[in-house]
Amino acid sequence: MSEVQISFQDFRAPYLELKTEFDAAYHRFMTSGFLVLGEETSAFEQEYAAYCGAKHCVGVANGLDALHLALRALGVGTGDEVIVPSNTYIATWLAVTHAGATPVPVEPDPCTFNIDTSRIEEAITRRTKAILAVNLYGQPCDYSKISSIAQKHEIRFVTDNAQAHGAHYRGRRVGGIADIECHSFYPSKNLGAFGEAGAITTQDAALADTIRILRNYGSKVRYHNEVPGYNSRMDELQAAFLRVKLRHLDTWNARRRTIAEQYISLLYGLESELVLPLVPSWVNPVWHLFVIRHPQRDLLQKYLLEQGIQTIIHYPIPPHLSGAYNSFKGRDLPLAARLGNEVLSLPIGPHINPTDVPIVAEKITKYIQSSWG
Ligand SMILES: *Cc1c(COP(=O)(O)O)cnc(C)c1O
């Protein structure tokens, strides 16, 4: 093992940077006397809606529930189909499955990693109820194109925005654009809690209201259960912590952007061997992950680890090849399968030391140049 130790993510660092603010939030919560759906949750909902440019935000227990409840609120159910990317975290597909519907995968653009909008229409059938696009790795999907396809076919447009809090699409903040946008605040995300949390944002008051009811046992007024709902309330303490983090999100996203720009300029010369992330001019991504592609990804990852650099693979097994989706195993989704073998996420985040970035880039360069012989 080399003396270099660059870890992928340090979950203590956010607390250490903003300790005074988190401690104050904890104290406020402990002395408030409100433990569930109190003032912290409603304040976070208002602040996050305003941040996204959405009229409404409803806090829920986690990102998967946000997706599932969004689909339920749109009336998606048994016999329906929902279009999803073939390369995503499995939660995107599971939300569709849990709603009783069938995920219909569409392959990605291999450079942006987001759903290939030119292939969506061929996947639409009489049963299609919605397109569930993902803002993968922190980069917005093509909202305008997807929106016009959805309008043309009279279906709904939902996003999985677990990875792109604060990103912009054509100058607009994501979260306020599609019919419903679903957010995860899992600790590793750009806006991450110290536990589990999620939310939906929307401009549609009726949809927000339905999700408010669904998250709380199907009731608006206690013990008046109008529909068979769920227990998926946002945790009040996590809401208090998320309010602190939201105030620093833009600053922390800017740090990620600086690191991404460093990687791109340092690795630019290796583009015959390495595929770097492509950023279309009309998006401003928030670099949840910095994902490169290399045909011998496993060997590169092993080499970097020997050099003391931790990397992660997002994601090695696409949903259609996972045990949860055995019935999809024969499906021809070559791009998703190939990305699973080639992608590698380099260390990035608001608490990665910027002086570590040239070290990572140098080791990658060395590895690739040694393969040139
Ligand atoms: C993290 C994530 C989710 C799930 O969020 P949880 O809060 O863990 O339920 C869904 N989709 C994507 C793309 C994610 O990265």
Short mmCIF file of C-alpha atoms and ligand atoms in Angstrom, two decimals:
data_model
loop_
_atom_site.label_atom_id
_atom_site.label_comp_id
_atom_site.label_asym_id
_atom_site.label_seq_id
_atom_site.Cartn_x
_atom_site.Cartn_y
_atom_site.Cartn_z
CA MET A 1 0.00 0.00 0.00
CA SER A 2 1.29 3.45 -0.85
CA GLU A 3 1.35 6.31 1.65
CA VAL A 4 -1.39 8.13 -0.31
CA GLN A 5 -4.79 7.65 1.28
CA ILE A 6 -7.62 9.23 -0.64
CA SER A 7 -11.01 7.96 0.43
CA PHE A 8 -14.17 8.28 -1.61
CA GLN A 9 -16.25 10.06 1.01
CA ASP A 10 -15.84 11.04 4.67
CA PHE A 11 -19.18 11.28 6.48
CA ARG A 12 -17.69 13.10 9.48
CA ALA A 13 -16.45 16.08 7.46
CA PRO A 14 -19.82 17.86 6.93
CA TYR A 15 -20.51 17.79 10.67
CA LEU A 16 -17.05 19.02 11.56
CA GLU A 17 -17.33 21.94 9.12
CA LEU A 18 -20.75 23.13 10.37
CA LYS A 19 -20.75 21.75 13.92
CA THR A 20 -22.17 24.90 15.54
CA GLU A 21 -25.12 25.03 13.15
CA PHE A 22 -25.92 21.31 13.43
CA ASP A 23 -25.65 21.41 17.22
CA ALA A 24 -28.04 24.38 17.32
CA ALA A 25 -30.52 22.51 15.07
CA TYR A 26 -30.31 19.45 17.33
CA HIS A 27 -30.90 21.57 20.43
CA ARG A 28 -33.86 23.33 18.83
CA PHE A 29 -35.39 19.94 17.92
CA MET A 30 -34.81 18.41 21.37
CA THR A 31 -36.44 21.32 23.16
CA SER A 32 -39.31 21.90 20.69
CA GLY A 33 -41.51 19.08 21.95
CA PHE A 34 -42.54 18.24 18.36
CA LEU A 35 -41.13 14.96 17.17
CA VAL A 36 -43.11 14.06 14.04
CA LEU A 37 -44.25 16.38 11.18
CA GLY A 38 -43.50 19.49 13.19
CA GLU A 39 -42.15 22.91 12.34
CA GLU A 40 -38.78 21.69 11.08
CA THR A 41 -40.39 19.53 8.40
CA SER A 42 -42.76 22.25 7.23
CA ALA A 43 -39.98 24.86 7.26
CA PHE A 44 -37.72 22.55 5.25
CA GLU A 45 -40.56 21.92 2.78
CA GLN A 46 -41.03 25.65 2.23
CA GLU A 47 -37.32 26.35 1.95
CA TYR A 48 -36.62 23.48 -0.43
CA ALA A 49 -39.63 24.33 -2.63
CA ALA A 50 -38.40 27.93 -2.87
CA TYR A 51 -34.88 26.72 -3.65
CA CYS A 52 -36.16 24.52 -6.50
CA GLY A 53 -38.57 27.12 -7.83
CA ALA A 54 -41.46 24.74 -7.11
CA LYS A 55 -44.75 25.74 -5.52
CA HIS A 56 -44.92 22.65 -3.30
CA CYS A 57 -42.60 20.27 -1.49
CA VAL A 58 -43.69 17.24 0.54
CA GLY A 59 -41.11 15.57 2.77
CA VAL A 60 -41.15 11.78 2.92
CA ALA A 61 -39.07 9.02 4.52
CA ASN A 62 -36.62 8.34 1.67
CA GLY A 63 -36.02 8.63 -2.07
CA LEU A 64 -37.63 5.33 -3.01
CA ASP A 65 -40.84 6.35 -1.24
CA ALA A 66 -40.77 9.73 -3.00
CA LEU A 67 -40.72 7.91 -6.34
CA HIS A 68 -43.29 5.33 -5.33
CA LEU A 69 -45.75 7.85 -3.85
CA ALA A 70 -45.32 10.15 -6.87
CA LEU A 71 -46.33 7.33 -9.20
CA ARG A 72 -49.26 6.38 -6.93
CA ALA A 73 -50.42 10.01 -6.87
CA LEU A 74 -50.43 10.01 -10.68
CA GLY A 75 -52.65 6.94 -10.59
CA VAL A 76 -50.02 4.54 -11.93
CA GLY A 77 -50.99 0.97 -11.07
CA THR A 78 -51.43 -2.61 -12.23
CA GLY A 79 -51.23 -3.09 -15.98
CA ASP A 80 -49.54 0.26 -16.59
CA GLU A 81 -46.09 0.84 -18.02
CA VAL A 82 -43.54 3.45 -17.01
CA ILE A 83 -40.49 4.33 -19.10
CA VAL A 84 -37.23 4.25 -17.13
CA PRO A 85 -33.53 4.44 -18.02
CA SER A 86 -31.81 1.06 -18.45
CA ASN A 87 -28.78 2.37 -16.51
CA THR A 88 -29.85 3.68 -13.14
CA TYR A 89 -29.80 2.78 -9.50
CA ILE A 90 -32.35 -0.01 -9.01
CA ALA A 91 -34.62 2.24 -6.87
CA THR A 92 -35.92 3.92 -10.05
CA TRP A 93 -37.24 0.58 -11.33
CA LEU A 94 -38.40 -0.65 -7.91
CA ALA A 95 -40.69 2.37 -7.49
CA VAL A 96 -42.50 1.34 -10.68
CA THR A 97 -42.68 -2.29 -9.58
CA HIS A 98 -43.99 -1.35 -6.11
CA ALA A 99 -46.73 0.74 -7.74
CA GLY A 100 -47.81 -2.48 -9.51
CA ALA A 101 -46.68 -1.30 -12.95
CA THR A 102 -44.01 -2.54 -15.37
CA PRO A 103 -40.72 -0.68 -15.95
CA VAL A 104 -39.93 -0.26 -19.66
CA PRO A 105 -36.21 0.41 -20.04
CA VAL A 106 -34.72 2.82 -22.57
CA GLU A 107 -30.99 2.92 -23.21
CA PRO A 108 -28.82 5.95 -22.35
CA ASP A 109 -26.81 8.35 -24.40
CA PRO A 110 -23.34 6.79 -23.80
CA CYS A 111 -21.68 10.21 -23.33
CA THR A 112 -24.07 12.00 -20.96
CA PHE A 113 -25.23 8.68 -19.36
CA ASN A 114 -28.80 10.10 -19.31
CA ILE A 115 -31.81 8.58 -21.06
CA ASP A 116 -31.50 8.76 -24.87
CA THR A 117 -34.49 10.92 -25.77
CA SER A 118 -34.38 9.78 -29.41
CA ARG A 119 -35.32 6.26 -28.23
CA ILE A 120 -38.20 7.11 -25.90
CA GLU A 121 -41.03 7.25 -28.43
CA GLU A 122 -40.42 3.73 -29.78
CA ALA A 123 -40.94 2.44 -26.20
CA ILE A 124 -44.34 4.11 -25.70
CA THR A 125 -47.41 1.87 -25.91
CA ARG A 126 -51.13 2.23 -25.13
CA ARG A 127 -50.27 1.22 -21.54
CA THR A 128 -47.58 3.86 -20.93
CA LYS A 129 -48.58 6.20 -18.11
CA ALA A 130 -45.38 8.10 -17.42
CA ILE A 131 -41.74 8.73 -18.27
CA LEU A 132 -39.53 8.50 -15.18
CA ALA A 133 -36.21 10.06 -16.17
CA VAL A 134 -33.14 10.25 -13.93
CA ASN A 135 -30.71 13.16 -13.51
CA LEU A 136 -27.86 10.69 -13.30
CA TYR A 137 -24.53 11.53 -11.65
CA GLY A 138 -25.74 15.11 -11.04
CA GLN A 139 -26.50 16.04 -14.66
CA PRO A 140 -30.04 17.04 -15.70
CA CYS A 141 -31.79 14.95 -18.34
CA ASP A 142 -33.16 16.74 -21.42
CA TYR A 143 -36.28 18.21 -19.77
CA SER A 144 -37.61 20.07 -22.86
CA LYS A 145 -37.41 17.06 -25.16
CA ILE A 146 -38.94 14.69 -22.61
CA SER A 147 -41.64 17.19 -21.75
CA SER A 148 -42.71 17.58 -25.36
CA ILE A 149 -42.78 13.79 -25.87
CA ALA A 150 -44.90 13.43 -22.71
CA GLN A 151 -47.31 16.15 -23.86
CA LYS A 152 -47.61 14.70 -27.35
CA HIS A 153 -48.54 11.26 -25.95
CA GLU A 154 -50.58 12.63 -23.03
CA ILE A 155 -48.49 10.91 -20.39
CA ARG A 156 -46.82 12.31 -17.28
CA PHE A 157 -43.20 13.33 -16.77
CA VAL A 158 -41.59 12.41 -13.44
CA THR A 159 -37.92 12.76 -12.50
CA ASP A 160 -35.67 10.85 -10.14
CA ASN A 161 -33.61 13.76 -8.82
CA ALA A 162 -31.77 11.81 -6.12
CA GLN A 163 -28.42 12.92 -7.53
CA ALA A 164 -28.80 16.47 -8.85
CA HIS A 165 -29.97 18.82 -6.07
CA GLY A 166 -29.22 22.34 -7.23
CA ALA A 167 -28.41 21.55 -10.88
CA HIS A 168 -29.70 23.81 -13.67
CA TYR A 169 -31.34 22.95 -16.96
CA ARG A 170 -31.35 25.85 -19.46
CA GLY A 171 -31.02 28.31 -16.58
CA ARG A 172 -33.78 26.77 -14.48
CA ARG A 173 -33.18 24.89 -11.26
CA VAL A 174 -34.23 21.24 -11.47
CA GLY A 175 -37.05 20.29 -9.08
CA GLY A 176 -39.52 22.81 -10.48
CA ILE A 177 -39.74 21.67 -14.10
CA ALA A 178 -41.33 18.20 -14.57
CA ASP A 179 -44.83 17.21 -13.30
CA ILE A 180 -43.33 15.73 -10.15
CA GLU A 181 -39.65 15.60 -9.18
CA CYS A 182 -38.44 13.12 -6.56
CA HIS A 183 -35.48 13.70 -4.27
CA SER A 184 -33.46 11.45 -1.98
CA PHE A 185 -31.50 12.92 0.92
CA TYR A 186 -29.61 9.71 1.67
CA PRO A 187 -26.33 10.69 3.42
CA SER A 188 -24.13 10.27 0.33
CA LYS A 189 -26.19 12.64 -1.85
CA ASN A 190 -25.29 16.29 -2.54
CA LEU A 191 -27.98 17.37 -0.06
CA GLY A 192 -27.60 14.49 2.38
CA ALA A 193 -29.19 13.94 5.78
CA PHE A 194 -27.58 12.16 8.75
CA GLY A 195 -29.96 9.28 8.14
CA GLU A 196 -32.85 8.68 5.76
CA ALA A 197 -35.05 11.32 4.10
CA GLY A 198 -36.65 12.21 0.78
CA ALA A 199 -39.12 14.63 -0.79
CA ILE A 200 -41.20 15.41 -3.84
CA THR A 201 -41.52 18.83 -5.46
CA THR A 202 -44.23 19.91 -7.88
CA GLN A 203 -46.12 22.95 -9.18
CA ASP A 204 -49.40 21.00 -8.86
CA ALA A 205 -51.28 21.61 -5.59
CA ALA A 206 -53.58 18.60 -6.05
CA LEU A 207 -50.67 16.19 -6.56
CA ALA A 208 -48.84 17.60 -3.53
CA ASP A 209 -51.99 17.21 -1.47
CA THR A 210 -52.44 13.58 -2.54
CA ILE A 211 -48.84 12.79 -1.56
CA ARG A 212 -49.31 14.54 1.80
CA ILE A 213 -52.24 12.19 2.42
CA LEU A 214 -50.45 9.08 1.14
CA ARG A 215 -47.38 9.64 3.34
CA ASN A 216 -49.50 9.84 6.49
CA TYR A 217 -51.68 6.70 6.51
CA GLY A 218 -54.06 8.16 3.94
CA SER A 219 -55.29 10.83 6.33
CA LYS A 220 -55.33 14.61 6.36
CA VAL A 221 -57.28 14.81 9.61
CA ARG A 222 -56.09 12.38 12.27
CA TYR A 223 -58.04 9.09 12.33
CA HIS A 224 -59.95 10.00 9.16
CA ASN A 225 -58.30 7.64 6.71
CA GLU A 226 -59.56 8.48 3.24
CA VAL A 227 -57.36 6.06 1.28
CA PRO A 228 -55.14 3.10 2.21
CA GLY A 229 -51.96 5.15 2.63
CA TYR A 230 -48.45 4.53 3.93
CA ASN A 231 -46.25 5.65 6.78
CA SER A 232 -43.59 7.66 4.99
CA ARG A 233 -43.21 10.85 6.98
CA MET A 234 -40.02 12.89 6.83
CA ASP A 235 -38.07 12.55 10.07
CA GLU A 236 -38.28 15.81 12.00
CA LEU A 237 -34.65 15.77 13.18
CA GLN A 238 -33.39 15.07 9.66
CA ALA A 239 -35.47 18.03 8.44
CA ALA A 240 -33.70 20.25 10.99
CA PHE A 241 -30.29 19.04 9.77
CA LEU A 242 -31.27 19.38 6.11
CA ARG A 243 -32.24 23.04 6.66
CA VAL A 244 -28.65 23.68 7.76
CA LYS A 245 -27.20 21.85 4.78
CA LEU A 246 -29.53 23.53 2.28
CA ARG A 247 -28.03 26.91 3.21
CA HIS A 248 -24.61 25.60 2.14
CA LEU A 249 -25.63 23.47 -0.84
CA ASP A 250 -24.63 25.96 -3.54
CA THR A 251 -21.22 26.52 -1.94
CA TRP A 252 -20.64 22.79 -1.61
CA ASN A 253 -21.80 22.13 -5.17
CA ALA A 254 -19.35 24.81 -6.35
CA ARG A 255 -16.52 22.89 -4.67
CA ARG A 256 -17.58 19.77 -6.56
CA ARG A 257 -17.58 21.77 -9.80
CA THR A 258 -14.00 22.95 -9.18
CA ILE A 259 -12.86 19.36 -8.67
CA ALA A 260 -14.67 18.18 -11.82
CA GLU A 261 -13.04 20.94 -13.86
CA GLN A 262 -9.65 19.94 -12.44
CA TYR A 263 -10.18 16.29 -13.42
CA ILE A 264 -11.34 17.25 -16.91
CA SER A 265 -8.36 19.46 -17.63
CA LEU A 266 -5.86 16.99 -16.15
CA LEU A 267 -7.28 13.91 -17.91
CA TYR A 268 -8.14 15.58 -21.20
CA GLY A 269 -5.10 14.20 -23.02
CA LEU A 270 -6.08 10.60 -22.32
CA GLU A 271 -9.33 10.69 -24.21
CA SER A 272 -8.26 8.02 -26.69
CA GLU A 273 -8.24 5.52 -23.77
CA LEU A 274 -10.63 7.05 -21.32
CA VAL A 275 -14.14 8.42 -21.78
CA LEU A 276 -14.66 11.59 -19.75
CA PRO A 277 -18.13 12.86 -18.80
CA LEU A 278 -19.72 15.05 -21.46
CA VAL A 279 -21.56 18.18 -20.34
CA PRO A 280 -23.97 19.64 -22.91
CA SER A 281 -23.89 23.45 -23.04
CA TRP A 282 -27.48 23.72 -21.79
CA VAL A 283 -26.94 22.06 -18.40
CA ASN A 284 -25.10 23.05 -15.27
CA PRO A 285 -24.50 19.76 -13.44
CA VAL A 286 -23.73 19.42 -9.72
CA TRP A 287 -21.28 16.53 -10.03
CA HIS A 288 -22.80 14.09 -7.57
CA LEU A 289 -20.31 11.66 -9.11
CA PHE A 290 -17.40 12.04 -11.50
CA VAL A 291 -17.69 8.97 -13.70
CA ILE A 292 -15.14 7.93 -16.30
CA ARG A 293 -15.23 4.91 -18.60
CA HIS A 294 -12.35 2.58 -19.30
CA PRO A 295 -12.44 -0.79 -21.12
CA GLN A 296 -10.22 -2.40 -18.42
CA ARG A 297 -12.05 -0.76 -15.57
CA ASP A 298 -11.44 -3.53 -13.01
CA LEU A 299 -7.66 -3.44 -13.55
CA LEU A 300 -7.61 0.35 -13.32
CA GLN A 301 -9.62 0.26 -10.10
CA LYS A 302 -7.29 -2.34 -8.60
CA TYR A 303 -4.23 -0.28 -9.56
CA LEU A 304 -5.67 2.88 -8.00
CA LEU A 305 -6.49 1.04 -4.78
CA GLU A 306 -2.90 -0.22 -4.60
CA GLN A 307 -1.90 3.44 -4.87
CA GLY A 308 -4.16 4.29 -1.92
CA ILE A 309 -7.02 5.77 -3.98
CA GLN A 310 -10.55 4.55 -3.30
CA THR A 311 -13.01 4.50 -6.21
CA ILE A 312 -16.56 3.11 -6.48
CA ILE A 313 -18.62 1.65 -9.33
CA HIS A 314 -22.04 3.19 -9.98
CA TYR A 315 -23.41 0.69 -10.86
CA PRO A 316 -21.83 -2.70 -11.64
CA ILE A 317 -25.09 -4.58 -12.30
CA PRO A 318 -27.87 -2.83 -14.24
CA PRO A 319 -31.40 -3.54 -12.94
CA HIS A 320 -32.27 -5.92 -15.81
CA LEU A 321 -29.33 -8.18 -14.92
CA SER A 322 -30.04 -8.19 -11.19
CA GLY A 323 -31.78 -11.00 -9.32
CA ALA A 324 -34.74 -8.72 -8.61
CA TYR A 325 -35.59 -8.60 -12.34
CA ASN A 326 -35.06 -12.19 -13.48
CA SER A 327 -37.82 -11.84 -16.07
CA PHE A 328 -35.75 -9.12 -17.83
CA LYS A 329 -32.56 -11.23 -18.09
CA GLY A 330 -32.88 -11.98 -21.81
CA ARG A 331 -33.53 -8.34 -22.65
CA ASP A 332 -31.09 -6.81 -25.11
CA LEU A 333 -29.81 -3.69 -23.35
CA PRO A 334 -26.16 -3.71 -24.44
CA LEU A 335 -25.33 -0.16 -23.40
CA ALA A 336 -26.50 -0.59 -19.82
CA ALA A 337 -24.55 -3.87 -19.60
CA ARG A 338 -21.44 -2.28 -21.10
CA LEU A 339 -21.54 0.73 -18.79
CA GLY A 340 -21.77 -1.66 -15.86
CA ASN A 341 -18.41 -3.09 -16.95
CA GLU A 342 -16.69 0.19 -17.80
CA VAL A 343 -17.75 2.98 -15.41
CA LEU A 344 -15.61 4.13 -12.52
CA SER A 345 -16.40 6.93 -10.06
CA LEU A 346 -13.42 9.01 -8.94
CA PRO A 347 -13.34 10.74 -5.54
CA ILE A 348 -15.35 13.99 -5.68
CA GLY A 349 -17.21 15.98 -3.06
CA PRO A 350 -17.16 19.16 -0.98
CA HIS A 351 -14.71 17.60 1.44
CA ILE A 352 -12.24 16.07 -0.99
CA ASN A 353 -8.95 17.90 -0.62
CA PRO A 354 -8.36 19.76 -3.93
CA THR A 355 -4.66 18.92 -3.68
CA ASP A 356 -5.60 15.22 -3.92
CA VAL A 357 -7.12 15.67 -7.38
CA PRO A 358 -3.79 16.05 -9.27
CA ILE A 359 -2.54 12.94 -7.44
CA VAL A 360 -5.51 10.87 -8.65
CA ALA A 361 -5.11 12.25 -12.19
CA GLU A 362 -1.38 11.53 -12.15
CA LYS A 363 -1.90 7.89 -11.10
CA ILE A 364 -4.50 7.36 -13.83
CA THR A 365 -2.17 8.94 -16.39
CA LYS A 366 0.69 6.71 -15.26
CA TYR A 367 -1.46 3.60 -15.50
CA ILE A 368 -2.63 4.40 -19.00
CA GLN A 369 0.79 5.42 -20.26
CA SER A 370 2.28 2.17 -18.93
CA SER A 371 -0.27 0.26 -21.03
CA TRP A 372 1.09 2.11 -24.09
CA GLY A 373 4.40 0.38 -23.31
C1 LIG B 1 -30.12 7.19 -3.90
C2 LIG B 1 -30.99 6.99 -5.07
C3 LIG B 1 -32.34 6.61 -4.94
C4 LIG B 1 -32.94 6.12 -3.67
O1 LIG B 1 -32.93 6.97 -2.60
P1 LIG B 1 -33.09 6.37 -1.11
O2 LIG B 1 -33.24 7.61 -0.31
O3 LIG B 1 -31.90 5.57 -0.80
O4 LIG B 1 -34.35 5.56 -1.09
C5 LIG B 1 -33.11 6.55 -6.08
N1 LIG B 1 -32.59 6.82 -7.30
C6 LIG B 1 -31.31 7.16 -7.48
C7 LIG B 1 -30.82 7.45 -8.85
C8 LIG B 1 -30.46 7.25 -6.37
O5 LIG B 1 -29.17 7.58 -6.56
#
